PDB file of C-alpha atoms and ligand atoms in Angstrom:
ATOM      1  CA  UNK A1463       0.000   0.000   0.000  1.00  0.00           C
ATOM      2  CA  UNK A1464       1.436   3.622  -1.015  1.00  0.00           C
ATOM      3  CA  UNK A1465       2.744   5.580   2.161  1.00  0.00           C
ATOM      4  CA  UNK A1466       0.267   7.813   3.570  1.00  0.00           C
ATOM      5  CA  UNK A1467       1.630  11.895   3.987  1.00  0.00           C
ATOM      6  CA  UNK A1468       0.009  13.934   6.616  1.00  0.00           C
ATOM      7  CA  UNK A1469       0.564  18.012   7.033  1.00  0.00           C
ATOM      8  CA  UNK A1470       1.324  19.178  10.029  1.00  0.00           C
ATOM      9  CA  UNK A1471       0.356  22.542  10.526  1.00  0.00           C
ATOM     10  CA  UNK A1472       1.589  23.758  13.573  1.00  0.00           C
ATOM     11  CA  UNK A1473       4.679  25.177  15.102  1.00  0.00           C
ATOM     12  CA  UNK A1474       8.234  24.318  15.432  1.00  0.00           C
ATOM     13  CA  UNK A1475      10.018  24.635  18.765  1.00  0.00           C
ATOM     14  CA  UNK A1476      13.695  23.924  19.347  1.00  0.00           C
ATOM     15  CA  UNK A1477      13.578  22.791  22.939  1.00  0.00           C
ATOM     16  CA  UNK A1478      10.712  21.516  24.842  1.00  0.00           C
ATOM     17  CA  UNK A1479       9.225  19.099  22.702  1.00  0.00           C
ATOM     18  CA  UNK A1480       5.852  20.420  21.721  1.00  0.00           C
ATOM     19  CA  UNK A1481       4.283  20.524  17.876  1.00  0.00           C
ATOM     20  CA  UNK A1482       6.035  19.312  14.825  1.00  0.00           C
ATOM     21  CA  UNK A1483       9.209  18.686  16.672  1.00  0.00           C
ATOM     22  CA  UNK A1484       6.863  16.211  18.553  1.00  0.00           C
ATOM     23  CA  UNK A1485       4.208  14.988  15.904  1.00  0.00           C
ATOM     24  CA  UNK A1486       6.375  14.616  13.064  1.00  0.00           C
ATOM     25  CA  UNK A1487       8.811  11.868  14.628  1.00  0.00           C
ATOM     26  CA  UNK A1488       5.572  10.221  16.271  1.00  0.00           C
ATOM     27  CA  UNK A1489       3.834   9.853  13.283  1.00  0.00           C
ATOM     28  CA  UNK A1490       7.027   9.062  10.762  1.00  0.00           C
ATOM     29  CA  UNK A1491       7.693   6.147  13.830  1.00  0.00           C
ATOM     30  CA  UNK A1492       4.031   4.901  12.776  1.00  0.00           C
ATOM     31  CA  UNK A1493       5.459   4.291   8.571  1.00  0.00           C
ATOM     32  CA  UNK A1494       3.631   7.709   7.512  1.00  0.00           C
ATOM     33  CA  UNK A1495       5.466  10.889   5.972  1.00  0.00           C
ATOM     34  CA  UNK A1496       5.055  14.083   8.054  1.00  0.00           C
ATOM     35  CA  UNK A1497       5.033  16.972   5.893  1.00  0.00           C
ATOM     36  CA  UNK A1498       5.793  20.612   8.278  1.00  0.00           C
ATOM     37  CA  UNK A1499       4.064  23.855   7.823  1.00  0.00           C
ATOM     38  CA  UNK A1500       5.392  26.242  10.092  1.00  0.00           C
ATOM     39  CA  UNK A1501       2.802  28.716  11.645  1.00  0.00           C
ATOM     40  CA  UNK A1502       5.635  30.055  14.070  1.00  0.00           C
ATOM     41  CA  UNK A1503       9.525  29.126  14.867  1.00  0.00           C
ATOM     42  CA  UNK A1504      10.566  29.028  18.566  1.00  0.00           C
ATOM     43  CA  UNK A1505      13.764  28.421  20.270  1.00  0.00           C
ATOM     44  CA  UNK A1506      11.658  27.351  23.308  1.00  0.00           C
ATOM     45  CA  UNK A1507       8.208  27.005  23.759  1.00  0.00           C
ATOM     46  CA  UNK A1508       6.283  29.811  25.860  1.00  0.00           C
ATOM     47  CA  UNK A1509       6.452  28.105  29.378  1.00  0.00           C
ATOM     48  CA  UNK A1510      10.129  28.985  29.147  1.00  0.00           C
ATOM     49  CA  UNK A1511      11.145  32.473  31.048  1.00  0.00           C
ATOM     50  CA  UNK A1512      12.788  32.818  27.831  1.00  0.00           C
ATOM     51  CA  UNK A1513      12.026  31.964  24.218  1.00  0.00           C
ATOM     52  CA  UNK A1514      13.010  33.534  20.182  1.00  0.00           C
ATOM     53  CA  UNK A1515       9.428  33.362  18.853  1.00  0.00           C
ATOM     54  CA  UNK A1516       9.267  34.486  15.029  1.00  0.00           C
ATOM     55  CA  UNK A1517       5.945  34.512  13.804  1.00  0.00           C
ATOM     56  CA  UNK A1518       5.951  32.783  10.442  1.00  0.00           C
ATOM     57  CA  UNK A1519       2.275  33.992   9.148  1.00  0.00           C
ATOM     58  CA  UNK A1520       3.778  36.157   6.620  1.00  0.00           C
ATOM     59  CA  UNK A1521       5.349  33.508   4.680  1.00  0.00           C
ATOM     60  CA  UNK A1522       3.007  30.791   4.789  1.00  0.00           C
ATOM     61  CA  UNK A1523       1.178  31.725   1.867  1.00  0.00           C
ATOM     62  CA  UNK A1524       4.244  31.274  -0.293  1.00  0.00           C
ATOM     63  CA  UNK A1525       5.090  28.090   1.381  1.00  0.00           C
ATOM     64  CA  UNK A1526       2.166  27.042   0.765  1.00  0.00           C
ATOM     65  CA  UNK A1527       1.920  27.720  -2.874  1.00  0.00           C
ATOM     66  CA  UNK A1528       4.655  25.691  -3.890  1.00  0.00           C
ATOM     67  CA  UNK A1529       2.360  22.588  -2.816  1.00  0.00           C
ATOM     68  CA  UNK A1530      -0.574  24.432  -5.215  1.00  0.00           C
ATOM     69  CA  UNK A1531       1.677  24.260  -7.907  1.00  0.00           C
ATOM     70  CA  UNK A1532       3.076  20.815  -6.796  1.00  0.00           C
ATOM     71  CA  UNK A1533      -1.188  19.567  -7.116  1.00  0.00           C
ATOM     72  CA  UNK A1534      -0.229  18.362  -3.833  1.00  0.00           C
ATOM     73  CA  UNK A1535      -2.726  16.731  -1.628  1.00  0.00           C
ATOM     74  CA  UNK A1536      -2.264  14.947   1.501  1.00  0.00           C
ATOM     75  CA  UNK A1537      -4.121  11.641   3.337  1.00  0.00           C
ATOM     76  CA  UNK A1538      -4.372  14.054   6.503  1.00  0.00           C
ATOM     77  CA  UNK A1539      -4.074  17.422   8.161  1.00  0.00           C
ATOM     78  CA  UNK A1540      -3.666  18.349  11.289  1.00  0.00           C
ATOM     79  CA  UNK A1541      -3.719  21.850  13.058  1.00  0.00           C
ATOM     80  CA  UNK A1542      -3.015  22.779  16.664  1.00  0.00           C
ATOM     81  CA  UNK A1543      -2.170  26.040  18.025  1.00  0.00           C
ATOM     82  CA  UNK A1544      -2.407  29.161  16.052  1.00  0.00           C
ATOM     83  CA  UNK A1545      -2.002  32.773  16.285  1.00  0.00           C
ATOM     84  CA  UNK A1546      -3.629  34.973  14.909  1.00  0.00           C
ATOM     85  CA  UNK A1547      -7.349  35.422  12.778  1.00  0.00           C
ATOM     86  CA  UNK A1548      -4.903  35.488   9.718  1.00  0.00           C
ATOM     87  CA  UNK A1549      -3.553  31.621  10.522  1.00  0.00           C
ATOM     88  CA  UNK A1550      -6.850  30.679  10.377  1.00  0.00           C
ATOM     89  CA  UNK A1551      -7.735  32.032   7.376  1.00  0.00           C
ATOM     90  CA  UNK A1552      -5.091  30.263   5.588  1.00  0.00           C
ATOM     91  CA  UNK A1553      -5.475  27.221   7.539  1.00  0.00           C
ATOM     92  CA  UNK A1554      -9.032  27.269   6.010  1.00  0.00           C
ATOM     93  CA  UNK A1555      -7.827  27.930   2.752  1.00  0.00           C
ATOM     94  CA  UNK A1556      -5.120  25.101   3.085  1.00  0.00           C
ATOM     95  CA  UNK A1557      -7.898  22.753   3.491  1.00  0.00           C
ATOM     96  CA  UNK A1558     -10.128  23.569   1.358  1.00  0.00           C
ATOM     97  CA  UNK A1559      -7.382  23.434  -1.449  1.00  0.00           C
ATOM     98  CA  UNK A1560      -5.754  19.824   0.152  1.00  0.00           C
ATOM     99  CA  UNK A1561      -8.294  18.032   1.345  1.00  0.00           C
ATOM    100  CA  UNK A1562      -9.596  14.924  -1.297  1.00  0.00           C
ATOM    101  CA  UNK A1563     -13.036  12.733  -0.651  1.00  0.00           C
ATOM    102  CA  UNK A1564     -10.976  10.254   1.758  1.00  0.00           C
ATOM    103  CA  UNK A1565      -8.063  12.758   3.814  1.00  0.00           C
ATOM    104  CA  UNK A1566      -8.590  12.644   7.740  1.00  0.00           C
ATOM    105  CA  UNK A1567      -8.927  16.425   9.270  1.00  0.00           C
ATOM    106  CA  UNK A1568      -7.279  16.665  12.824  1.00  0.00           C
ATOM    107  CA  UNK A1569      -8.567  19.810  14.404  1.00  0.00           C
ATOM    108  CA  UNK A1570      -6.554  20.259  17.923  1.00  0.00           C
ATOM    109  CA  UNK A1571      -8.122  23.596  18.792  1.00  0.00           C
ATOM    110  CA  UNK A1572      -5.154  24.488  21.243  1.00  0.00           C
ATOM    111  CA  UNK A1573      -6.803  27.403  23.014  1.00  0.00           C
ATOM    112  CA  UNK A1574      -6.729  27.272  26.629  1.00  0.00           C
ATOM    113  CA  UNK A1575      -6.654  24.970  29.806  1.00  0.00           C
ATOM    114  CA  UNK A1576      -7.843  24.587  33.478  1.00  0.00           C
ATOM    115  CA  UNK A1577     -11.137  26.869  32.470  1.00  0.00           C
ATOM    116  CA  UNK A1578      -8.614  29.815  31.049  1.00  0.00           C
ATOM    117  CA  UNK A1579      -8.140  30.945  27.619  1.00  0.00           C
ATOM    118  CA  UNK A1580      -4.332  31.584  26.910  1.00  0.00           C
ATOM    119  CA  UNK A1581      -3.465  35.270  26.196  1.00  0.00           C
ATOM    120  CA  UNK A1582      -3.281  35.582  22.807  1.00  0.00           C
ATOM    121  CA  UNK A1583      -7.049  34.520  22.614  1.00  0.00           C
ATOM    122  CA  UNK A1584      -9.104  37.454  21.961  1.00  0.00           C
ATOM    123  CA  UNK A1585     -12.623  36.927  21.268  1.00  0.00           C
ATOM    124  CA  UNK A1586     -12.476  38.135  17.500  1.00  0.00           C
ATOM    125  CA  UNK A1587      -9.607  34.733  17.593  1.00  0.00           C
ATOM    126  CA  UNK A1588     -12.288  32.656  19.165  1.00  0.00           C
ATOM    127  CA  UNK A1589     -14.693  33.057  17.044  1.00  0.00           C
ATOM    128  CA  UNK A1590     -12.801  32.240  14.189  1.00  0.00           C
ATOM    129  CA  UNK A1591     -11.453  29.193  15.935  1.00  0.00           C
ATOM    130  CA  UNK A1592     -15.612  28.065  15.960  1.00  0.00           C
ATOM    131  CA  UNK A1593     -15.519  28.451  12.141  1.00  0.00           C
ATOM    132  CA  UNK A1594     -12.778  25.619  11.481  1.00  0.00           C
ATOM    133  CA  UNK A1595     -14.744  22.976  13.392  1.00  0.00           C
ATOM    134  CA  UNK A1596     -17.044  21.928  10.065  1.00  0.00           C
ATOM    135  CA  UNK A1597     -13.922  21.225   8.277  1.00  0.00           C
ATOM    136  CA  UNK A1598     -12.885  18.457  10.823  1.00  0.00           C
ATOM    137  CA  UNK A1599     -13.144  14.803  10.795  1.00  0.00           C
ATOM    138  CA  UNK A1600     -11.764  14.497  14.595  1.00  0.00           C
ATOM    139  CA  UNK A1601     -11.340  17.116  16.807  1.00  0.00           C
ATOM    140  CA  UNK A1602      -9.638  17.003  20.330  1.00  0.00           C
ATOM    141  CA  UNK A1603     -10.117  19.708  22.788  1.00  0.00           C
ATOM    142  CA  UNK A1604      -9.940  19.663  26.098  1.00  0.00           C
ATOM    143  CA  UNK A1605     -12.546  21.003  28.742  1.00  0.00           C
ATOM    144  CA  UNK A1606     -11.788  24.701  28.258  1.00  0.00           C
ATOM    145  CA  UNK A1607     -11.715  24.422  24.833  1.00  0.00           C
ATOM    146  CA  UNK A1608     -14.867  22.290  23.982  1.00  0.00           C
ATOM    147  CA  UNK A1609     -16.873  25.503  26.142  1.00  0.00           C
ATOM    148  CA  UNK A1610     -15.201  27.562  24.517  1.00  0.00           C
ATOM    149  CA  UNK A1611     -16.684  26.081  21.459  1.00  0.00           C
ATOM    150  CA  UNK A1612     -20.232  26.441  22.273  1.00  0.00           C
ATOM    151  CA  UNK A1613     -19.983  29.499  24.523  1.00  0.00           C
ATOM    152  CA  UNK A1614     -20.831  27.340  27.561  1.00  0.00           C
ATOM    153  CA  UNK A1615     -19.685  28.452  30.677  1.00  0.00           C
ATOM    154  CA  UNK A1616     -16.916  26.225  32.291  1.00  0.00           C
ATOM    155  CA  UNK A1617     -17.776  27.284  36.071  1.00  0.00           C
ATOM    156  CA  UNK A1618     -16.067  24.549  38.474  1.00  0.00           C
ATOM    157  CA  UNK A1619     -15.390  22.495  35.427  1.00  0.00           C
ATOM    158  CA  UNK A1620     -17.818  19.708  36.197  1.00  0.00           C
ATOM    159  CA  UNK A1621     -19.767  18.424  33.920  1.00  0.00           C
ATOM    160  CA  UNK A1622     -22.167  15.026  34.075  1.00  0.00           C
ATOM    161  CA  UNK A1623     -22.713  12.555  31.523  1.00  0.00           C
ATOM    162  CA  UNK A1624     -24.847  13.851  30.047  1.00  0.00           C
ATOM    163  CA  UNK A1625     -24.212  17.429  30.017  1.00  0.00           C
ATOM    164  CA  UNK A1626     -20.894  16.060  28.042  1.00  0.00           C
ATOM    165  CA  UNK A1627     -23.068  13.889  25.584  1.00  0.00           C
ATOM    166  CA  UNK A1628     -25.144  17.047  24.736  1.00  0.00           C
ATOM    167  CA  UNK A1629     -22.102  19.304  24.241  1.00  0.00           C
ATOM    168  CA  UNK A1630     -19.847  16.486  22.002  1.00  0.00           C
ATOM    169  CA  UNK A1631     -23.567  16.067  20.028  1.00  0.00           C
ATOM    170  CA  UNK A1632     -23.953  20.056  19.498  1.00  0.00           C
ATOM    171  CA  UNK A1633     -20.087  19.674  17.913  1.00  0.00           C
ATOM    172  CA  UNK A1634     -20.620  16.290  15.771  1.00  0.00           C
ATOM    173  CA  UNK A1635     -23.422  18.468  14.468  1.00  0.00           C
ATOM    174  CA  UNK A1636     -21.232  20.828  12.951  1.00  0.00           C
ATOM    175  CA  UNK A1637     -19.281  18.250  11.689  1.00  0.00           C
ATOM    176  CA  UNK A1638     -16.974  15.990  12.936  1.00  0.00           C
ATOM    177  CA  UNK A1639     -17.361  12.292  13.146  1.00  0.00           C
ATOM    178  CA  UNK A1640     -15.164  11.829  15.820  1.00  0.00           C
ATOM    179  CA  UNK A1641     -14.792  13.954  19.390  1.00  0.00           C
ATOM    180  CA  UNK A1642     -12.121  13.577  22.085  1.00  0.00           C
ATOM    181  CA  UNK A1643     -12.481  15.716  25.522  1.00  0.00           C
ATOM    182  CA  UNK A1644      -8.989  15.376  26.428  1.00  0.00           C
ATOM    183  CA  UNK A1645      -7.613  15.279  29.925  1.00  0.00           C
ATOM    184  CA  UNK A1646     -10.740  15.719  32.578  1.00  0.00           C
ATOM    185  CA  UNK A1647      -9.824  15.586  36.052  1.00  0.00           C
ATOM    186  CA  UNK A1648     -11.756  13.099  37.710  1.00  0.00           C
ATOM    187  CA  UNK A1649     -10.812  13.160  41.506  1.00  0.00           C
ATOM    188  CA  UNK A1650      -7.638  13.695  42.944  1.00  0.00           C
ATOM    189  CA  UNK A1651      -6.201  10.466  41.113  1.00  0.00           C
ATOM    190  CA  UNK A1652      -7.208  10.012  37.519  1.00  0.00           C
ATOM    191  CA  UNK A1653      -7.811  11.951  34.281  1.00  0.00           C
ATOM    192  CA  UNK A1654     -10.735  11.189  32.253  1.00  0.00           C
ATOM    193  CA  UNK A1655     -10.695  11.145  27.893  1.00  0.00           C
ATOM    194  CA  UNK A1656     -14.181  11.573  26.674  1.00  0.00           C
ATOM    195  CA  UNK A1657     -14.792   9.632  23.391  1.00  0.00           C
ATOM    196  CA  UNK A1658     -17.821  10.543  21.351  1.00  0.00           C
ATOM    197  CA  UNK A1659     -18.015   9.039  17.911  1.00  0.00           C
ATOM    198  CA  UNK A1660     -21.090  10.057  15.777  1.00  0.00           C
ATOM    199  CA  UNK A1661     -24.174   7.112  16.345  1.00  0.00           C
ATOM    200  CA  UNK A1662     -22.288   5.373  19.077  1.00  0.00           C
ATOM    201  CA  UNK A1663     -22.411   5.790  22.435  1.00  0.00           C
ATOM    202  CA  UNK A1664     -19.946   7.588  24.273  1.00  0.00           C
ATOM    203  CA  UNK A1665     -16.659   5.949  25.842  1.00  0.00           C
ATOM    204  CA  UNK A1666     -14.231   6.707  28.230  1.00  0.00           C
ATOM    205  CA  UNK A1667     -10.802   5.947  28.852  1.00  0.00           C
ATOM    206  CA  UNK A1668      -9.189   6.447  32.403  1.00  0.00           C
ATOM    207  CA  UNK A1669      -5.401   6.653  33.009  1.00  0.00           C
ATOM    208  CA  UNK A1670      -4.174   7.892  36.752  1.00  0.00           C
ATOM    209  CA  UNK A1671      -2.502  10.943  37.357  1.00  0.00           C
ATOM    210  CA  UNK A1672       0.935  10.826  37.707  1.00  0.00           C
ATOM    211  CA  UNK A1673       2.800  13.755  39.124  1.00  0.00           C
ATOM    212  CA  UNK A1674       1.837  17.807  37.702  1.00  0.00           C
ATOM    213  CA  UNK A1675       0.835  18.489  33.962  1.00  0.00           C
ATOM    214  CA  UNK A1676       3.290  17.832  31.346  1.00  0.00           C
ATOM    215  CA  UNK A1677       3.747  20.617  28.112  1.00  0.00           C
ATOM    216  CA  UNK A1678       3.167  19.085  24.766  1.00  0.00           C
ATOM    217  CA  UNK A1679       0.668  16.474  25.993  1.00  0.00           C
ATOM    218  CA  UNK A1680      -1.519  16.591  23.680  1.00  0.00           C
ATOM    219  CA  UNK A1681       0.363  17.299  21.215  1.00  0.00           C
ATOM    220  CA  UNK A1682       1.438  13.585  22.144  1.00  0.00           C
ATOM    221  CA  UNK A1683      -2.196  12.268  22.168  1.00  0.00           C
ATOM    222  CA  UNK A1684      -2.869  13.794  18.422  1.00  0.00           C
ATOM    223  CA  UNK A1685      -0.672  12.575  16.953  1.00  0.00           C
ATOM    224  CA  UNK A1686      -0.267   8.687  18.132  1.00  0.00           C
ATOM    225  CA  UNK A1687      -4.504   9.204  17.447  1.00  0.00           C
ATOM    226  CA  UNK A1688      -4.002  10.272  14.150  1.00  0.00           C
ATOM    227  CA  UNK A1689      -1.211   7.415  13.309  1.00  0.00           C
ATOM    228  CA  UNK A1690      -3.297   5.109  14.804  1.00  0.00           C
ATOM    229  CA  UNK A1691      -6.308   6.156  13.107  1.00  0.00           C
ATOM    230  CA  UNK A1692      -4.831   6.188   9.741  1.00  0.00           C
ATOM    231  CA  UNK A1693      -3.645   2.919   9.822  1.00  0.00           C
ATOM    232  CA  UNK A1694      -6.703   1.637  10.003  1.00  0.00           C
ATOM    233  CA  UNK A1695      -7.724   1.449  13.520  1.00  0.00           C
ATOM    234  CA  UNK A1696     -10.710   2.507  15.288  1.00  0.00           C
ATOM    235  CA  UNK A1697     -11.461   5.661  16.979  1.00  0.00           C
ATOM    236  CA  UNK A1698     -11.675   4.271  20.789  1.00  0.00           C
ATOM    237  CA  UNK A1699      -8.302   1.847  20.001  1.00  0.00           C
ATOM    238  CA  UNK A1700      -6.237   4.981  18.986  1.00  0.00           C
ATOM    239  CA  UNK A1701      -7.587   7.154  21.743  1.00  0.00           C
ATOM    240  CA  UNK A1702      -6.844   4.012  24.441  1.00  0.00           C
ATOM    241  CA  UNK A1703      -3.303   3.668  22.548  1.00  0.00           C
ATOM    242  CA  UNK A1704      -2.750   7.112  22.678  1.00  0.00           C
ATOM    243  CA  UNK A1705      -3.791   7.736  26.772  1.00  0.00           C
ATOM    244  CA  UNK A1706      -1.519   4.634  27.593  1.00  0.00           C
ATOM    245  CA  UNK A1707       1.429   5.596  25.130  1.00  0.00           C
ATOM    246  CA  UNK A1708       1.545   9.350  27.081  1.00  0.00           C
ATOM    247  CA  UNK A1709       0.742   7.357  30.936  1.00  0.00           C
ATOM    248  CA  UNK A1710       4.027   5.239  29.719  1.00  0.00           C
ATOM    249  CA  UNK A1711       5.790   8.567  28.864  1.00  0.00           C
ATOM    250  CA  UNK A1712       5.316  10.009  31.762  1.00  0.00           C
ATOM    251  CA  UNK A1713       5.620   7.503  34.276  1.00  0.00           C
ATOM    252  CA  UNK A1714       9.566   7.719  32.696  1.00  0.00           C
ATOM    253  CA  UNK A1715       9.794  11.669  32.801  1.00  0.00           C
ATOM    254  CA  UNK A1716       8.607  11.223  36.508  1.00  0.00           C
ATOM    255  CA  UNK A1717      10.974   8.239  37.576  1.00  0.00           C
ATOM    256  CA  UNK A1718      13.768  10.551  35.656  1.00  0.00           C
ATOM    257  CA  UNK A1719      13.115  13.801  36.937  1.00  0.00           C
ATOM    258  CA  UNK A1720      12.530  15.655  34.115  1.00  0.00           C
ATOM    259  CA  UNK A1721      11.194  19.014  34.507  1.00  0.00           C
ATOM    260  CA  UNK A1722       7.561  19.230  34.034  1.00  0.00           C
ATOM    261  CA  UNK A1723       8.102  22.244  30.691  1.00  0.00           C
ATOM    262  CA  UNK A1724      10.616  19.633  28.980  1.00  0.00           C
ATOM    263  CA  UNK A1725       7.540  18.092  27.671  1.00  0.00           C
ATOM    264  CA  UNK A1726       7.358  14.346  27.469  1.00  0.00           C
ATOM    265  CA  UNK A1727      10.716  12.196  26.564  1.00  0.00           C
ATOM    266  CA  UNK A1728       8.490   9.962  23.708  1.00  0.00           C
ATOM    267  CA  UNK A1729      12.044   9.225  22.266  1.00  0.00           C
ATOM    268  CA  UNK A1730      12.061   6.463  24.902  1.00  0.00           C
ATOM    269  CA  UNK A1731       9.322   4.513  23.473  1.00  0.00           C
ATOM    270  CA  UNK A1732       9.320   5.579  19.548  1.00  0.00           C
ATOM    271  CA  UNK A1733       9.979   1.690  18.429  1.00  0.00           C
ATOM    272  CA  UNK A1734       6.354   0.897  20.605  1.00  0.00           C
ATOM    273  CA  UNK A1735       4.676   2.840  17.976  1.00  0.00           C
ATOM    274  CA  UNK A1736       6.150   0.781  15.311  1.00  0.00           C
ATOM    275  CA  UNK A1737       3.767  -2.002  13.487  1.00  0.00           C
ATOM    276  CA  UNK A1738       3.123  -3.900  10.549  1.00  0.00           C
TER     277      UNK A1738
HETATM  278  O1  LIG B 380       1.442  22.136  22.653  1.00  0.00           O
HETATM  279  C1  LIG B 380       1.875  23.038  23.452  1.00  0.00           C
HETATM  280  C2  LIG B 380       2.627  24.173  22.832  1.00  0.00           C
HETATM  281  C3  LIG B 380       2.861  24.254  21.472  1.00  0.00           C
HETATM  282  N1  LIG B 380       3.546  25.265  20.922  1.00  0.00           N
HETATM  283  C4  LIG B 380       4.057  26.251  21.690  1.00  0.00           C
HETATM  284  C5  LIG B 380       3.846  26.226  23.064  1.00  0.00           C
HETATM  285  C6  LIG B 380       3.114  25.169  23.651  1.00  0.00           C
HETATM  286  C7  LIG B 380       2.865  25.111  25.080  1.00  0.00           C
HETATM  287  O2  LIG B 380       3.210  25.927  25.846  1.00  0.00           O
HETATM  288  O3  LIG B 380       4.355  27.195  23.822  1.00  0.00           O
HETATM  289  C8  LIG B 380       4.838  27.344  21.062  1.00  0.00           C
END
């Protein structure tokens, strides 16, 4: 079978391992090419005191029109943080151009965490955000980001079963086939992934918290998904594949000492991902 190529449109970070420096090794380990389209360039991501950030938006477009010219298209996409109203426009623009009857859409909508919206989300940028969500197949926010969505309010973050079934129905009706709610806090000791799949009933998969929160998590969780997914197998196996890949990740980073911002040492356990 002909390799599958998936764009990554995200950032790339020197040290830290978060974005393409994480998702393109991940999903190369998994036999598929990664193909990078900067958004930004950083020497460290932004929980360092101190990071080069160089905004790439300007460029893009000619980056990207090599690929127009190439007739380029690509088995998947996948976007996670962006900048700016103008990233999303072109985002928009790269999939509508890219995307054939059978390529996979990967929406992380990197916004915000713990009920907070990170600073560079102004409400003109969240808005925007909303519009990319018909133009994904799976999308994988967490919490903050799913109310964020649907303008619900995310008050003390708790949210029943079925409260979660409505919201992951009111996005599935927008578009995608395929919903994770990524890391919920459920008690002191576990974290909760909410998988919704369109006509099925919702799933969950519980891992136990170990130790504080970990940057470039989900960047993790994407990508193994989308590997997984694209090599044909189903939603709830990649999302359970994913949660236990990251729990093995950071069991190390925790029995190593490695500081909580270094992101997670996946290097360790690349040749799990391999198969076939
Ligand atoms: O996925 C997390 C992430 C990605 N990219 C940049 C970041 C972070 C988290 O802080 O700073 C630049």
């Amino acid at each position: 079978m002909a390799q599958k190529k998936a764009a990554l449109i995200n950032d790339i970070t020197g040290f830290g391992r978060c974005s393409i420096a994480v998702m393109a090794p991940i999903i190369s380990a998994m036999k598929i090419q990664a193909v990078a389209v900067p958004t930004a360039i950083l020497s460290a991501h932004t929980q360092f005191p101190e990071y080069y950030f160089d905004d790439y938006t300007p460029r893009m477009k000619d980056y990207i029109q090599t690929y127009k010219e190439l007739h380029m298209s690509f088995d998947a996409i996948a976007t996670g943080f962006l900048g700016s109203e103008e990233q999303v426009a072109i985002v928009e623009d790269f999939i509508r151009t890219f995307k054939t009857e059978t390529s996979l859409v990967l929406i992380d909508p990197v916004m915000g965490d713990h009920g907070k919206l990170y600073k560079t989300y102004t409400k003109e940028l969240c808005e925007r955000m909303k519009s990319l969500i018909p133009y994904a197949d799976i999308l994988t926010p967490n919490l903050t980001e799913l109310c964020t969505l649907l303008d619900v309010d995310y008050g003390d973050g708790v949210f029943d079963r079925y409260k979660m079934e409505k919201m992951c129905e009111a996005i599935c009706a927008q578009g995608p086939e395929h919903i994770v709610v990524t890391g919920i806090p459920f008690g002191k000791k576990q974290i909760m992934n909410y998988i919704y799949s369109r006509d099925e009933s919702p799933r969950i998969v519980m891992v136990d918290r170990i130790g504080s929160d970990r940057s470039g998590t989900g960047d993790v969780i994407s990508s193994v998904i989308l590997g997984k997914y694209l090599n044909g197998h189903g939603f709830y196996e990649s999302v359970k594949y994913a949660s236990d890949f990251v729990s093995t990740c950071i069991r190390y980073c925790e029995e190593n000492n490695v500081p909580t911002h270094w992101g997670l040492c996946f290097e360790m356990f690349l040749g799990d991902l391999v198969e076939g």
